[in-house]
Short mmCIF file of C-alpha atoms in Angstrom, two decimals:
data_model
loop_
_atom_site.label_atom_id
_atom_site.label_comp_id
_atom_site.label_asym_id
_atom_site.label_seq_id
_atom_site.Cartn_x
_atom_site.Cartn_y
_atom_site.Cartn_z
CA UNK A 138 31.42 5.95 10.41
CA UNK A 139 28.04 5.96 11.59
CA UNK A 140 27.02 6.06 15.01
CA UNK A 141 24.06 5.63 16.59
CA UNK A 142 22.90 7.28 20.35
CA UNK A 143 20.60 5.81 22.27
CA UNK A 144 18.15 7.44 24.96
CA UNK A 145 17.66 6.40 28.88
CA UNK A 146 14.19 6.69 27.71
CA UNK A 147 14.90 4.05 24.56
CA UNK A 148 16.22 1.61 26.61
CA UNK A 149 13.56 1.53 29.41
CA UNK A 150 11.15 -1.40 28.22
CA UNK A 151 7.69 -0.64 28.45
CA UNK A 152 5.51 -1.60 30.99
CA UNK A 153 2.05 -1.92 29.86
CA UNK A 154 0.92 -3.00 33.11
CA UNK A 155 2.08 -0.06 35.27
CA UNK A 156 -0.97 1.28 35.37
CA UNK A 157 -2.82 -2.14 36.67
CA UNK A 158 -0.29 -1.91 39.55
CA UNK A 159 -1.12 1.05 40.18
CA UNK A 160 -4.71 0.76 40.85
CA UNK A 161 -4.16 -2.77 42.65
CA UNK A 162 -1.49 -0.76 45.21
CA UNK A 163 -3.99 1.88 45.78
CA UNK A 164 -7.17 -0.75 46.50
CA UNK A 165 -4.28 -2.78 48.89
CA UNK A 166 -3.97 0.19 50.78
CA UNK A 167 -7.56 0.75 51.67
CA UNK A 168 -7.72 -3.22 52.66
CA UNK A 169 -5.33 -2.66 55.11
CA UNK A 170 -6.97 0.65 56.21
CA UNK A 171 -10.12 -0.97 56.94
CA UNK A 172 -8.34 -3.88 58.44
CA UNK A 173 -6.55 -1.19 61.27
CA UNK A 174 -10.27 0.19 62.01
CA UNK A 175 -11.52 -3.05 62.39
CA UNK A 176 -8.77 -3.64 64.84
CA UNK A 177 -9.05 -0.56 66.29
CA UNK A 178 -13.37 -1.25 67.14
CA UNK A 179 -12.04 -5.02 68.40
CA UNK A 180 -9.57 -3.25 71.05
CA UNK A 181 -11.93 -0.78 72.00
CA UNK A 182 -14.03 -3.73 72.84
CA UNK A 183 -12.09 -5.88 74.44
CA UNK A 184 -11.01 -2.59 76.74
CA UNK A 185 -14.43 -2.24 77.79
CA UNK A 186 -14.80 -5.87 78.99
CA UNK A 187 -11.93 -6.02 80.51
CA UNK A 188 -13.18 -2.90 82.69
CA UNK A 189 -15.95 -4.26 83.33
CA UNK A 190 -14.03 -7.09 85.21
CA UNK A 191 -12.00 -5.26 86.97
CA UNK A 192 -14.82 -2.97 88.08
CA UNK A 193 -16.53 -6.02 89.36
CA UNK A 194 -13.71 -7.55 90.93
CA UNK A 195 -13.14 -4.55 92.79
CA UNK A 196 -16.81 -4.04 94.12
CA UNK A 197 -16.71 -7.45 94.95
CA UNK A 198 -13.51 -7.08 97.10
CA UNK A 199 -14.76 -4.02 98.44
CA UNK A 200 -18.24 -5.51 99.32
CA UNK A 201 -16.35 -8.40 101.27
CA UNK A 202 -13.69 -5.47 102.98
CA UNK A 203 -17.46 -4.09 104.01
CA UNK A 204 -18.55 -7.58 105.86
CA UNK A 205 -15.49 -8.22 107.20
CA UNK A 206 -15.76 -4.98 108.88
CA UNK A 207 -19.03 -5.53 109.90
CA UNK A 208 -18.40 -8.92 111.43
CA UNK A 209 -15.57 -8.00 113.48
CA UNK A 210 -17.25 -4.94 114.72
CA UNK A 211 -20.11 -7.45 115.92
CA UNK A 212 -17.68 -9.68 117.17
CA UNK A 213 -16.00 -6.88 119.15
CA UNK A 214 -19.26 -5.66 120.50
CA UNK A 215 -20.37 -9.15 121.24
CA UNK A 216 -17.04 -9.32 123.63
CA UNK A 217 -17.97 -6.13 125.46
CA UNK A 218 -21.68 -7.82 125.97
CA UNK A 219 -20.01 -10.73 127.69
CA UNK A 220 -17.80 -8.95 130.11
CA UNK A 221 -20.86 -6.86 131.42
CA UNK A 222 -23.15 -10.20 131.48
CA UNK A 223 -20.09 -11.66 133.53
CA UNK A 224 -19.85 -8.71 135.69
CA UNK A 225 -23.07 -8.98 136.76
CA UNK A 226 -23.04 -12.01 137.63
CA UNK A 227 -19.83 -11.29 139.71
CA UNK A 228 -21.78 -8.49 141.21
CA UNK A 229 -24.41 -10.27 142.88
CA UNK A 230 -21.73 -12.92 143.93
CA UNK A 231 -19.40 -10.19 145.70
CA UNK A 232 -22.71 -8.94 147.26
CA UNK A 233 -23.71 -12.26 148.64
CA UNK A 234 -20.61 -12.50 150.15
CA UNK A 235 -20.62 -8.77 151.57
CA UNK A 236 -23.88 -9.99 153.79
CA UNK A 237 -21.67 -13.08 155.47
CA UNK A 238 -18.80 -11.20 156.25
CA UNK A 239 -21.09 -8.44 157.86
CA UNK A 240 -23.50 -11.11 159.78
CA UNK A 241 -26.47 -10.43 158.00
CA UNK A 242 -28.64 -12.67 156.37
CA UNK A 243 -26.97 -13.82 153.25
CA UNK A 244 -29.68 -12.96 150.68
CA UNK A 245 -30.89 -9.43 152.13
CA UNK A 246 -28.83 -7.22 149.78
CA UNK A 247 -30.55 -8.82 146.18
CA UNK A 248 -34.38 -8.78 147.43
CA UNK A 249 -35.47 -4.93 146.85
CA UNK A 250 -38.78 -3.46 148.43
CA UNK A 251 -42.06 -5.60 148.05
CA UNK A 252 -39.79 -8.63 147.00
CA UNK A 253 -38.67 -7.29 144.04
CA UNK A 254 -35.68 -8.93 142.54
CA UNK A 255 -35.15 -7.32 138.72
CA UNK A 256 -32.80 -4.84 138.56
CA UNK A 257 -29.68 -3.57 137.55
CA UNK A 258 -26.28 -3.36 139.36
CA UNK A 259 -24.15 -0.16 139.93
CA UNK A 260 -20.80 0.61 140.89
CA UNK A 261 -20.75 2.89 144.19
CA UNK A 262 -18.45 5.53 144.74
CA UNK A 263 -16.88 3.54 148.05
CA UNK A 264 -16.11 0.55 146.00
CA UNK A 265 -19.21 -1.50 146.74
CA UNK A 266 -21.72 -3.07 144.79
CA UNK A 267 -25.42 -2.53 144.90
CA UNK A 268 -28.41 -3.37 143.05
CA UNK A 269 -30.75 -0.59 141.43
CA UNK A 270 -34.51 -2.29 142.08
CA UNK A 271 -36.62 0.84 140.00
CA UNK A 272 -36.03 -0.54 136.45
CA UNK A 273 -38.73 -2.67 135.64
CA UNK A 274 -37.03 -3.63 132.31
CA UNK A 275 -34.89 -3.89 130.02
CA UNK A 276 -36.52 -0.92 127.88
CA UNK A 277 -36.66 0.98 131.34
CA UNK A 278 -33.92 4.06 130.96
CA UNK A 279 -32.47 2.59 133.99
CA UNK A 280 -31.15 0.10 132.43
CA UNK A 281 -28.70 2.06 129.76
CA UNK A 282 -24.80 1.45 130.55
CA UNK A 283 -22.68 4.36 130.37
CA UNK A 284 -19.28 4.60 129.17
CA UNK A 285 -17.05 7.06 131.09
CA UNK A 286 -14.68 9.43 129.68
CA UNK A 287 -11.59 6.33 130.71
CA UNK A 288 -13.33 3.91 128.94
CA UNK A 289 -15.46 1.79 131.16
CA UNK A 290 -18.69 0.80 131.21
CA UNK A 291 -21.25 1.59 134.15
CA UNK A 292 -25.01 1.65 134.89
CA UNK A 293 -25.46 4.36 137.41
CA UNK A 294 -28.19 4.44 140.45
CA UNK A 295 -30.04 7.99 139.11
CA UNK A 296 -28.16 10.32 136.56
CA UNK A 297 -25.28 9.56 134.67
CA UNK A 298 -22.17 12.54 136.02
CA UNK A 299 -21.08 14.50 133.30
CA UNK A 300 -18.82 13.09 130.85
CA UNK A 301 -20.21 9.97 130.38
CA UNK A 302 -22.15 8.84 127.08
CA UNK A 303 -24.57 6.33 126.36
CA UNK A 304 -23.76 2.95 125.13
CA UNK A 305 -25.35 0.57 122.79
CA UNK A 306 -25.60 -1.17 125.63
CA UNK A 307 -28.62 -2.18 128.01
CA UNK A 308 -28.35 -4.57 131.28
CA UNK A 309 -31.11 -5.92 133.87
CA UNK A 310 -30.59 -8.63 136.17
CA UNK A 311 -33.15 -11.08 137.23
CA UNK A 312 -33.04 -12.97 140.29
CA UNK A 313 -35.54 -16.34 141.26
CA UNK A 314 -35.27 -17.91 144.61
CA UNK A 315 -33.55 -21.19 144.66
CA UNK A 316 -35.90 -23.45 146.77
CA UNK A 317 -35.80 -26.60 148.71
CA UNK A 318 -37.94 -28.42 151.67
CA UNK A 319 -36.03 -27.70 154.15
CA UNK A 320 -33.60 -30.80 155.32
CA UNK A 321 -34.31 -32.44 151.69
CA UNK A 322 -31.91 -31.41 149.26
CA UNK A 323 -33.33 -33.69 146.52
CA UNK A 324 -36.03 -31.02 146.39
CA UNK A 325 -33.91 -27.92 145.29
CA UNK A 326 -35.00 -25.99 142.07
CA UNK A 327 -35.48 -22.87 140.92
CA UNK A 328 -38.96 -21.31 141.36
CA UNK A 329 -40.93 -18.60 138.90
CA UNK A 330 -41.89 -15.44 141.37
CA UNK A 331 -40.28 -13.54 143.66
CA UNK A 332 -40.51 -16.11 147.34
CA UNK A 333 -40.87 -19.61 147.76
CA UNK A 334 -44.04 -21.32 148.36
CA UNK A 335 -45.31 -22.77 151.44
CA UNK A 336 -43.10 -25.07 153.17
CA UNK A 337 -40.09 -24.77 151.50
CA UNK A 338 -36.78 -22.19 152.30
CA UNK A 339 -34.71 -20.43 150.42
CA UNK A 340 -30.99 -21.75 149.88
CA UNK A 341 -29.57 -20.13 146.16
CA UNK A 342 -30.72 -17.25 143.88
CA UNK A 343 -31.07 -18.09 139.93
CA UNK A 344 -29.18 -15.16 138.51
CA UNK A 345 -30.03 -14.16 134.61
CA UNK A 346 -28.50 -11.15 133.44
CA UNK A 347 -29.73 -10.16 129.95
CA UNK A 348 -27.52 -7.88 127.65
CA UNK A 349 -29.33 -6.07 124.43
CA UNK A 350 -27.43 -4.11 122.48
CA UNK A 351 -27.64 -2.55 118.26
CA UNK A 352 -24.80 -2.76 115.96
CA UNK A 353 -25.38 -1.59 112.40
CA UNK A 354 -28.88 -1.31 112.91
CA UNK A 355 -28.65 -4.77 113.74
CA UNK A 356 -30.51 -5.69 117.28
CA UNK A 357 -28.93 -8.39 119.56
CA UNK A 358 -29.42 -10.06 122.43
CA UNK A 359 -27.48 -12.35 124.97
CA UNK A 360 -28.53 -14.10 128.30
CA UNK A 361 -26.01 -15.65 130.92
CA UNK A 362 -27.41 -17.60 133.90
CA UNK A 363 -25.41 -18.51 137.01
CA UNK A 364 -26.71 -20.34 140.73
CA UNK A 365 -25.36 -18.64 143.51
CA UNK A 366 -26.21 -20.45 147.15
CA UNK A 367 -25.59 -19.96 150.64
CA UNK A 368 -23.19 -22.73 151.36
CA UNK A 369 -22.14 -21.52 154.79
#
């Protein structure tokens, strides 16, 4: 009997086209590669934009924190500048009525030497009001309001006591005589100078306090008027 063996390598079949696979794997492989580097440039990119947004939405925010800041810190300022325009106005209106309760004419206390009526109040050390006629103003260092070591602010008749620092602040008051014929009220207005003319009395004082003040080196400015008159 004849028998016949046969090889793993017999039986195999031939594969004349091993070699074209081959080479086609090997070029599929650099396709895909390439295709990873190109992805790889496209993140890059789109990581650099999108950095760029957020670095602008952040400046953007923190440009707006900035004038929010700024605004209320203006706004807080402005406040103060009321409350010592109002004060001042309340000055001369405690001091008016000071001269009635001590029987002296009612306007004697806000007319400084030669007429003068521009100047700026101060707080004095037995709890009464008087008004500082030397600043000329409101440049004049007279005019500078103090803050105190509590808090407060103050304009001070002469040097400021130790403690206290200067303030953005600057206040003058300017007074003009009211005026009137006398026994005609219909004739009562406010007069530019310091007295009233010729046949006519005095009956009110125009009060105008004027508040400067700089805030980021910002300047500002604000005026308050008030008529005060003696109504005894």
């Amino acid at each position: 009997m004849t028998r016949y063996c046969h090889s793993e390598e017999a039986k195999r079949p031939k594969n004349p086209t091993g070699r074209f696979w081959g080479v086609a794997r090997a070029r599929t492989r650099r396709i895909l590669r390439s295709a990873q580097d190109d992805n790889g440039g496209q993140g890059m990119l789109e990581m650099i934009i999108a950095l760029g947004i957020i670095t602008s939405g952040i400046a953007s925010t923190l440009s707006l924190v900035s004038s929010s800041l700024n605004a209320s810190n203006e706004s807080q300022t402005r406040v103060v500048a009321t409350g010592l325009a109002r004060e001042a106005v309340e000055a001369v209106r405690a001091m008016r009525d000071g001269t009635w309760l001590e029987g002296i004419p009612w306007n004697s206390s806000l007319v400084g030497p030669g007429n003068d009526r521009t100047g700026v109040p101060y707080f004095m050390p037995e709890k009464d009001w008087r008004i500082d006629f030397t600043a000329a103003g409101i440049t004049d260092p007279d005019a500078v309001v103090y803050q105190d070591p509590d808090g407060s602010f103050r304009q001070y008749d002469g040097a400021s006591p130790a403690g206290a620092m200067e303030s953005p602040y600057r206040r003058l008051i300017t007074m003009r005589p009211i005026c009137m014929v006398e026994g005609d009220a219909t004739t009562i207005a406010s007069v530019d100078g310091t007295a009233c003319p010729g046949g006519k009395i005095e009956v009110g004082i125009d009060v105008r306090v004027l508040i400067t003040w700089t805030v980021s080196a910002r300047g500002h400015r604000l005026e308050m008027q008030s008529e005060l008159y003696d109504w005894r």
